[in-house]
Amino acid sequence: MTDTTSPAATHTAAPTKGSWSFLRGHLRQYGILFALVAIMAFFQVATGGILLKPVNLTNLVLQNSYIVIMAIGMLLVIVSGHIDLSVGSVMGFVGALAAVMIVNWHVPYLIAAIACLGVGVLIGMAQGFWVAYFRIPSFIVTLAGMLVFKGLTLWLLAGQSVGPFPRQFQLISSGFIPDIFGAEGLNLFSLLIGVVVALGLLAMAVRTRHHQHKAGIEEEPFAFFAVRNLLVVAALVYLSWLMAGFRGLPNVFIVMALLIAIYGFVTNRTTIGRRIYAIGGNEKAAMLSGINAKRLVFLTFANMGMLSALAGLVFAARLNTATPKAGIGFELDVIAAVFIGGASMSGGVGTVVGAVVGAFIMGVMNNGMSILGIGIDWQQVIKGLVLLAAVIFDVMNKKKG
Amino acid sequence: MAAILEMRAITKEFPGVKALDNVNLSVEEGEIHALVGENGAGKSTLMKVLSGVYPHGTYDGDIVYDGEVRHFRSIPDSEALGIIIIHQELALIPLLSVAENIFLGNERATKGIIDWRETNRRAAELLSRVGLKENPEALVDDLGLGKQQLVEIAKALSKNVRLLILDEPTSSLNETDSERLLDLLVEFRAKGITSILISHKLNEVSRVADTITVLRDGSTVARLDCRQGVSEGEIIRDMVGRSLEDRYPPRAPKIDGTVMTVDGWTVHHPLHAGRKVVDNVSFHVRKGEVLGIAGLMGAGRTELAMSLFGRSYGRDISGSVAINGKAADLSTVRKAIEAGIAYATEDRKTFGLVLDDTIRRNIPLARLEAIADRGIVDRHREADVAERYRKRLAIKSSSIEQETVNLSGGNQQKVVLSKWLFADPDILILDEPTRGIDVGAKFEIYTVIRDLAASGKAVIVISSEMPELLGITDRLYVMNEGRFVDEMPTSAASQERIMASIIRSGDRA
């Protein structure tokens, strides 16, 4: 970087000491991104380049999409100071419901999908109702929900797998966005989307920084800003180029990206987001500030139900069948992703991007270790230790600060 | 008399801050020694050095106790020699019994098996020594704060205390309990137990202390001998480094028409359905007026305020409220805020702040819509608002990005106050607005109150410090046992008159 030519150089050519203290203060945000990059680099080398092969990369996205979708909802639940243990079961139940409706009852898949999302919302509301308005601990309500929906899934499927789904329904998971340019061997449209989104993000970052500069808000040193954003842009372009070389961007990828953008915005920039963080940080103070904590917690659970249902549809479409075992244990992966992403058990702390990165850290490790032929036994051990290490890092970091 | 404790040239540094700079403290055997100073003067740090929280080697200087230089490495080291600290925030386990708490970590047991009969017998003995008539098997949770404080002292006695250190012991006690605690210290003195009393309440200090050490900005600035007579003014001057002739800013009230009228307000206890916590209270407050509500702890003042503020306390609430002559609906906090009421809590950590959040995010919390367009927060407007209040209330902080958990008590209080100033109420209820904060910050908060009233707002101040009420209000109500028992213009009020109406009303009941 040629700092001297930058108009902001006078302001940002801060002494290294300032940069270091900034880094220390924001270690968590950089740390999680750095960890993901490091883990990817490690497996890229260890697997002899298989990890970032277009087909594997596409698989990686597909395999983790439902975890990411639920992690976004879980982030809100955990930030508000609660937890939802039922998401895996709800996801399995909704997948089963979709299968029964579409395959057995021949309901049009679009109507079935919408109905399933609605059922997800209702399930979330039913659980959120007890948590928010009767103050039953969410751990217990959703533990009960986990058992209930696991049972209902078995009942609904009568212990059998139900499938296959019609072709259009499968496209939710296995479809790719069409290439309107029709170039040979490369999905140009997908690449273009990647580039446009990357540049859009860059423009937004520059604009925000400009505003911060004008408002005199503490800003990150220019070198960090530049490196971080260049890395993000390069990674996005590179990944979309890789995937464009296979079959293009999967439909699910677009759904995921939209959810990340929407929920990232809601948590960061809206009054609803602010209020959810305040409730998790100090519920009593939030209520005495005129915030309707009960309603917001209720809505957080309803939202979680909807996203679990969406994940259920995606998962069923991907397997092309609904099985009684679908979703079992997924809640643990989802919760782990959110905590690896820096959320606090006691509420009030955490980011959507962190949760998504956390989910991908888990996903890359699953994928990389499978390629390396590491058994499921040791995979579990290693993932457990990574979760523990991430949280220990958080706690230590907070103590020092 | 010989010195039991001498702390010589103690210096303690934290990264970037010298918390203690060459501090000397000399305490004689069998005296009550008061340690005073503003918040952040270094009192707590000094006591942490003494008790071994900061182990030997992390500070410079010597601790001489009982004639020998001591190297305490941990709290058990200092406790073994009879140095016991009772912290401001009590360290009792609420759902254990009194006896269990007294012997916690020091159980009456043989080979790990607890002898309950011995435990309860010894506990009863200790309780009688502190003058507490309670069953040793009662749960601590069922005792009032004053009695809990006595349990802590009994616990200290069980460890054969020789030097008892009390950090702000009366800050959450009412007058009667405070008196009782101070009497106990005097009794201990007669039995040869030395005490160090850390307190903000100078009247208490001058009542019981033999010697006073004043700390300011991490240094010893004075050692005063009370036996030769020391005035509160002298102590204050040493504490703040300037003379505070006026503890209260001067004001010229401009009082206008009535803004709020409360009629027949009755509130029942949330758990004990039959108990009236607020009983048929009627009052009014006018524009530009600072109204005080005096009373003892537990008189129902906080409960009155919180029940008015969106029914945040109690149940079966009855009575009516009119604001500007029209009946007001205060059934939720949101509606109360919209009706123009704000309530700044007495317990800022539990009810006032989102501690892990920054100043910037705390201040606009009660009126987020004012910094947002269609639900989207405008971060620049937010930063402007936070910065404006940070300057206006002189909140000592590195920037608006500082987390409120890291602020001192006075500055936390200013953040809470900022939040409610930004909500722009017509009627601001302040519950113990200066509890636990130092003289300098108190003055600043009084100034804010004065300016608010001058701008035509009505301010209601609930306080247990009578001099404060007499100093800043225009009119006073006295509350006792859930009822308003007296009303007087402040010009005609005195501490004696307030106490007299409390006592008289108690007799009647």
PDB file of C-alpha atoms in Angstrom, chain B residues 281-403:
ATOM      1  CA  VAL B 281     -50.724   7.976  48.207  1.00  0.00           C
ATOM      2  CA  SER B 282     -51.750  11.296  46.648  1.00  0.00           C
ATOM      3  CA  PHE B 283     -49.385  14.014  45.543  1.00  0.00           C
ATOM      4  CA  HIS B 284     -48.684  16.523  42.838  1.00  0.00           C
ATOM      5  CA  VAL B 285     -45.617  18.059  41.263  1.00  0.00           C
ATOM      6  CA  ARG B 286     -45.278  21.333  39.411  1.00  0.00           C
ATOM      7  CA  LYS B 287     -43.288  22.594  36.466  1.00  0.00           C
ATOM      8  CA  GLY B 288     -39.848  23.827  37.434  1.00  0.00           C
ATOM      9  CA  GLU B 289     -40.103  22.216  40.842  1.00  0.00           C
ATOM     10  CA  VAL B 290     -37.659  19.860  42.516  1.00  0.00           C
ATOM     11  CA  LEU B 291     -39.783  17.646  44.719  1.00  0.00           C
ATOM     12  CA  GLY B 292     -38.218  15.447  47.375  1.00  0.00           C
ATOM     13  CA  ILE B 293     -39.523  12.209  48.832  1.00  0.00           C
ATOM     14  CA  ALA B 294     -37.882  11.492  52.164  1.00  0.00           C
ATOM     15  CA  GLY B 295     -38.169   8.340  54.199  1.00  0.00           C
ATOM     16  CA  LEU B 296     -36.356   5.351  55.552  1.00  0.00           C
ATOM     17  CA  MET B 297     -35.209   2.418  53.490  1.00  0.00           C
ATOM     18  CA  GLY B 298     -38.236   0.225  52.862  1.00  0.00           C
ATOM     19  CA  ALA B 299     -40.748   3.058  53.204  1.00  0.00           C
ATOM     20  CA  GLY B 300     -42.081   2.234  49.729  1.00  0.00           C
ATOM     21  CA  ARG B 301     -40.551   5.110  47.780  1.00  0.00           C
ATOM     22  CA  THR B 302     -38.855   3.026  45.070  1.00  0.00           C
ATOM     23  CA  GLU B 303     -41.967   0.873  44.845  1.00  0.00           C
ATOM     24  CA  LEU B 304     -44.116   3.986  44.385  1.00  0.00           C
ATOM     25  CA  ALA B 305     -41.878   5.291  41.620  1.00  0.00           C
ATOM     26  CA  MET B 306     -41.557   1.981  39.814  1.00  0.00           C
ATOM     27  CA  SER B 307     -45.274   1.257  39.999  1.00  0.00           C
ATOM     28  CA  LEU B 308     -45.988   4.664  38.464  1.00  0.00           C
ATOM     29  CA  PHE B 309     -43.422   3.989  35.751  1.00  0.00           C
ATOM     30  CA  GLY B 310     -45.268   1.454  33.635  1.00  0.00           C
ATOM     31  CA  ARG B 311     -46.308  -0.759  36.553  1.00  0.00           C
ATOM     32  CA  SER B 312     -42.762  -2.076  36.807  1.00  0.00           C
ATOM     33  CA  TYR B 313     -43.428  -3.111  40.379  1.00  0.00           C
ATOM     34  CA  GLY B 314     -46.249  -4.702  42.329  1.00  0.00           C
ATOM     35  CA  ARG B 315     -49.740  -5.860  41.470  1.00  0.00           C
ATOM     36  CA  ASP B 316     -53.358  -4.890  42.039  1.00  0.00           C
ATOM     37  CA  ILE B 317     -52.403  -1.284  41.427  1.00  0.00           C
ATOM     38  CA  SER B 318     -55.182   1.236  41.858  1.00  0.00           C
ATOM     39  CA  GLY B 319     -55.434   5.009  41.783  1.00  0.00           C
ATOM     40  CA  SER B 320     -55.305   7.598  39.059  1.00  0.00           C
ATOM     41  CA  VAL B 321     -52.674   9.805  37.493  1.00  0.00           C
ATOM     42  CA  ALA B 322     -53.319  12.995  35.558  1.00  0.00           C
ATOM     43  CA  ILE B 323     -50.651  14.713  33.516  1.00  0.00           C
ATOM     44  CA  ASN B 324     -51.341  18.276  32.453  1.00  0.00           C
ATOM     45  CA  GLY B 325     -54.907  17.869  33.644  1.00  0.00           C
ATOM     46  CA  LYS B 326     -55.670  14.803  31.525  1.00  0.00           C
ATOM     47  CA  ALA B 327     -55.934  11.244  32.795  1.00  0.00           C
ATOM     48  CA  ALA B 328     -52.737   9.413  31.864  1.00  0.00           C
ATOM     49  CA  ASP B 329     -52.349   5.772  30.904  1.00  0.00           C
ATOM     50  CA  LEU B 330     -49.157   4.492  32.493  1.00  0.00           C
ATOM     51  CA  SER B 331     -49.833   0.785  32.110  1.00  0.00           C
ATOM     52  CA  THR B 332     -46.556  -0.009  30.310  1.00  0.00           C
ATOM     53  CA  VAL B 333     -43.113   1.538  30.467  1.00  0.00           C
ATOM     54  CA  ARG B 334     -43.494   2.586  26.836  1.00  0.00           C
ATOM     55  CA  LYS B 335     -46.726   4.440  27.611  1.00  0.00           C
ATOM     56  CA  ALA B 336     -45.223   6.052  30.693  1.00  0.00           C
ATOM     57  CA  ILE B 337     -42.296   7.334  28.645  1.00  0.00           C
ATOM     58  CA  GLU B 338     -44.681   8.612  25.999  1.00  0.00           C
ATOM     59  CA  ALA B 339     -46.710  10.323  28.714  1.00  0.00           C
ATOM     60  CA  GLY B 340     -43.545  12.205  29.643  1.00  0.00           C
ATOM     61  CA  ILE B 341     -42.273  10.300  32.676  1.00  0.00           C
ATOM     62  CA  ALA B 342     -38.757   8.989  33.159  1.00  0.00           C
ATOM     63  CA  TYR B 343     -37.429   6.962  36.063  1.00  0.00           C
ATOM     64  CA  ALA B 344     -33.701   6.709  36.750  1.00  0.00           C
ATOM     65  CA  THR B 345     -33.183   3.719  39.004  1.00  0.00           C
ATOM     66  CA  GLU B 346     -31.357   3.518  42.327  1.00  0.00           C
ATOM     67  CA  ASP B 347     -29.602   0.354  41.174  1.00  0.00           C
ATOM     68  CA  ARG B 348     -27.788   1.410  38.043  1.00  0.00           C
ATOM     69  CA  LYS B 349     -25.956  -1.867  37.493  1.00  0.00           C
ATOM     70  CA  THR B 350     -29.019  -4.094  37.689  1.00  0.00           C
ATOM     71  CA  PHE B 351     -31.678  -1.827  36.251  1.00  0.00           C
ATOM     72  CA  GLY B 352     -29.942   1.070  34.593  1.00  0.00           C
ATOM     73  CA  LEU B 353     -27.193   0.046  32.206  1.00  0.00           C
ATOM     74  CA  VAL B 354     -26.355  -2.567  29.652  1.00  0.00           C
ATOM     75  CA  LEU B 355     -22.913  -2.917  31.206  1.00  0.00           C
ATOM     76  CA  ASP B 356     -21.205  -4.727  28.332  1.00  0.00           C
ATOM     77  CA  ASP B 357     -22.335  -2.066  25.900  1.00  0.00           C
ATOM     78  CA  THR B 358     -20.677   1.215  25.138  1.00  0.00           C
ATOM     79  CA  ILE B 359     -21.713   4.668  26.269  1.00  0.00           C
ATOM     80  CA  ARG B 360     -22.825   5.272  22.672  1.00  0.00           C
ATOM     81  CA  ARG B 361     -25.257   2.377  22.732  1.00  0.00           C
ATOM     82  CA  ASN B 362     -26.573   2.987  26.241  1.00  0.00           C
ATOM     83  CA  ILE B 363     -27.538   6.633  26.007  1.00  0.00           C
ATOM     84  CA  PRO B 364     -30.175   6.471  23.249  1.00  0.00           C
ATOM     85  CA  LEU B 365     -31.748   3.217  24.459  1.00  0.00           C
ATOM     86  CA  ALA B 366     -34.961   4.698  25.835  1.00  0.00           C
ATOM     87  CA  ARG B 367     -35.604   6.721  22.691  1.00  0.00           C
ATOM     88  CA  LEU B 368     -34.046   4.790  19.831  1.00  0.00           C
ATOM     89  CA  GLU B 369     -36.680   6.042  17.415  1.00  0.00           C
ATOM     90  CA  ALA B 370     -35.209   9.521  17.705  1.00  0.00           C
ATOM     91  CA  ILE B 371     -31.954   8.375  16.144  1.00  0.00           C
ATOM     92  CA  ALA B 372     -33.556   6.080  13.586  1.00  0.00           C
ATOM     93  CA  ASP B 373     -35.462   6.415  10.337  1.00  0.00           C
ATOM     94  CA  ARG B 374     -38.131   3.775   9.773  1.00  0.00           C
ATOM     95  CA  GLY B 375     -36.417   1.424  12.201  1.00  0.00           C
ATOM     96  CA  ILE B 376     -32.915   1.892  10.816  1.00  0.00           C
ATOM     97  CA  VAL B 377     -30.456   3.411  13.254  1.00  0.00           C
ATOM     98  CA  ASP B 378     -28.495   6.392  11.973  1.00  0.00           C
ATOM     99  CA  ARG B 379     -25.117   5.736  13.547  1.00  0.00           C
ATOM    100  CA  HIS B 380     -23.876   9.240  12.989  1.00  0.00           C
ATOM    101  CA  ARG B 381     -26.791  10.808  14.741  1.00  0.00           C
ATOM    102  CA  GLU B 382     -26.305   8.239  17.508  1.00  0.00           C
ATOM    103  CA  ALA B 383     -22.644   9.183  17.889  1.00  0.00           C
ATOM    104  CA  ASP B 384     -23.562  12.874  17.906  1.00  0.00           C
ATOM    105  CA  VAL B 385     -26.112  12.373  20.656  1.00  0.00           C
ATOM    106  CA  ALA B 386     -23.767  10.285  22.787  1.00  0.00           C
ATOM    107  CA  GLU B 387     -20.911  12.732  22.355  1.00  0.00           C
ATOM    108  CA  ARG B 388     -23.154  15.674  23.195  1.00  0.00           C
ATOM    109  CA  TYR B 389     -24.225  14.147  26.529  1.00  0.00           C
ATOM    110  CA  ARG B 390     -20.713  12.928  27.275  1.00  0.00           C
ATOM    111  CA  LYS B 391     -19.543  16.531  27.078  1.00  0.00           C
ATOM    112  CA  ARG B 392     -22.574  18.081  28.745  1.00  0.00           C
ATOM    113  CA  LEU B 393     -22.413  15.835  31.812  1.00  0.00           C
ATOM    114  CA  ALA B 394     -18.610  15.624  31.768  1.00  0.00           C
ATOM    115  CA  ILE B 395     -18.613  11.817  31.683  1.00  0.00           C
ATOM    116  CA  LYS B 396     -14.995  10.871  32.343  1.00  0.00           C
ATOM    117  CA  SER B 397     -14.184   8.286  29.672  1.00  0.00           C
ATOM    118  CA  SER B 398     -11.747   7.673  26.841  1.00  0.00           C
ATOM    119  CA  SER B 399     -14.531   8.050  24.255  1.00  0.00           C
ATOM    120  CA  ILE B 400     -18.164   7.180  23.641  1.00  0.00           C
ATOM    121  CA  GLU B 401     -16.898   3.745  22.620  1.00  0.00           C
ATOM    122  CA  GLN B 402     -15.934   2.882  26.196  1.00  0.00           C
ATOM    123  CA  GLU B 403     -17.945   0.090  27.783  1.00  0.00           C
TER     124      GLU B 403
END
